[in-house]
Coordinates of C-alpha atoms in Angstrom, one line a residue:
X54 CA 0.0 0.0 0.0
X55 CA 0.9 3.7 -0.7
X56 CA 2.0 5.5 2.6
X57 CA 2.2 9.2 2.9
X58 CA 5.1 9.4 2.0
X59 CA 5.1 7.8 -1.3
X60 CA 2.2 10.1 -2.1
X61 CA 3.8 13.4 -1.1
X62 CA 7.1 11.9 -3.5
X63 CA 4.9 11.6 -6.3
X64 CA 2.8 14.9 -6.3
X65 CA 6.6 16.2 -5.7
X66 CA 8.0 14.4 -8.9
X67 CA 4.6 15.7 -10.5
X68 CA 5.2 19.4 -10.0
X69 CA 8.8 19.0 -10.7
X70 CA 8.0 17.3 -14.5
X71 CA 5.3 19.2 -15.3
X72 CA 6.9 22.7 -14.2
X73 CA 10.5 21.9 -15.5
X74 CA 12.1 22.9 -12.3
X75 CA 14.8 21.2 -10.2
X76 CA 13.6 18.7 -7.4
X77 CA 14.0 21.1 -4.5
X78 CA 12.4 24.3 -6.4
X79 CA 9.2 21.3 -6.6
X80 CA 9.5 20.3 -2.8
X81 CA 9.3 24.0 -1.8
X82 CA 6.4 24.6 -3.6
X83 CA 4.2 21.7 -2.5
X84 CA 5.3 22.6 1.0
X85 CA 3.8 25.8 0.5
X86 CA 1.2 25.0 -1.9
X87 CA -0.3 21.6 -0.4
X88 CA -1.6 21.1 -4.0
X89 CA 0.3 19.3 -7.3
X90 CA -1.6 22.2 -9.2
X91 CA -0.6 25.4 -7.3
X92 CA 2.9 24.2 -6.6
X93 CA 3.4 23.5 -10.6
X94 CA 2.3 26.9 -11.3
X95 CA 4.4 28.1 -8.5
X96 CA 7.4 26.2 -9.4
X97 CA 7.1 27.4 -13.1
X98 CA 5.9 30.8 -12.4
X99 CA 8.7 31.9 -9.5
X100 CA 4.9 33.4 -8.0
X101 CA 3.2 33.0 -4.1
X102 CA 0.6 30.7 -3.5
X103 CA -2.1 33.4 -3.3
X104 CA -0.9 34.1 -7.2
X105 CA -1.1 30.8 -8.2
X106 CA -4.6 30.1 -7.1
X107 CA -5.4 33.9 -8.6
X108 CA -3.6 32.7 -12.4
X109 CA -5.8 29.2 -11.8
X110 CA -9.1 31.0 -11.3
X111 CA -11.0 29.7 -14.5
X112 CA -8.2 28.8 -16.7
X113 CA -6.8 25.4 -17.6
X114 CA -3.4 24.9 -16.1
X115 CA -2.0 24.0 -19.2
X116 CA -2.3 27.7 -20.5
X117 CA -0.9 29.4 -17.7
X118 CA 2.5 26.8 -18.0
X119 CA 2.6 27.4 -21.1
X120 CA 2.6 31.6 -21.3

């Protein structure tokens, strides 16, 4: 079975691949994000949390990556 740990790893090695950023930039982020989404936008972005979720509001994640 899947522990918490295994889980937090993966949403880590999520945010890292889909923001192109180095392991630790991704680890930071989820730390402060507690969400693969507003991490990878983070991570990408260089932006806060509260930014993240603001760029997110009603727009696919895919389009803010990719501006």
């Amino acid at each position: 079975p899947a522990t918490n740990e295994k889980l937090r790893n993966r949403a880590v090695r999520m945010a890292q691949l889909a923001a192109n950023v180095p392991g630790h930039i991704a680890v930071q982020a989820m730390r402060d994000a507690g969400s693969v989404r507003i991490a990878t936008i983070m991570a990408r972005r260089g932006v806060s949390a509260v930014e993240a979720r603001r760029l997110l509001e009603g727009r696919p994640l895919r389009e803010i990556l990719d501006q």
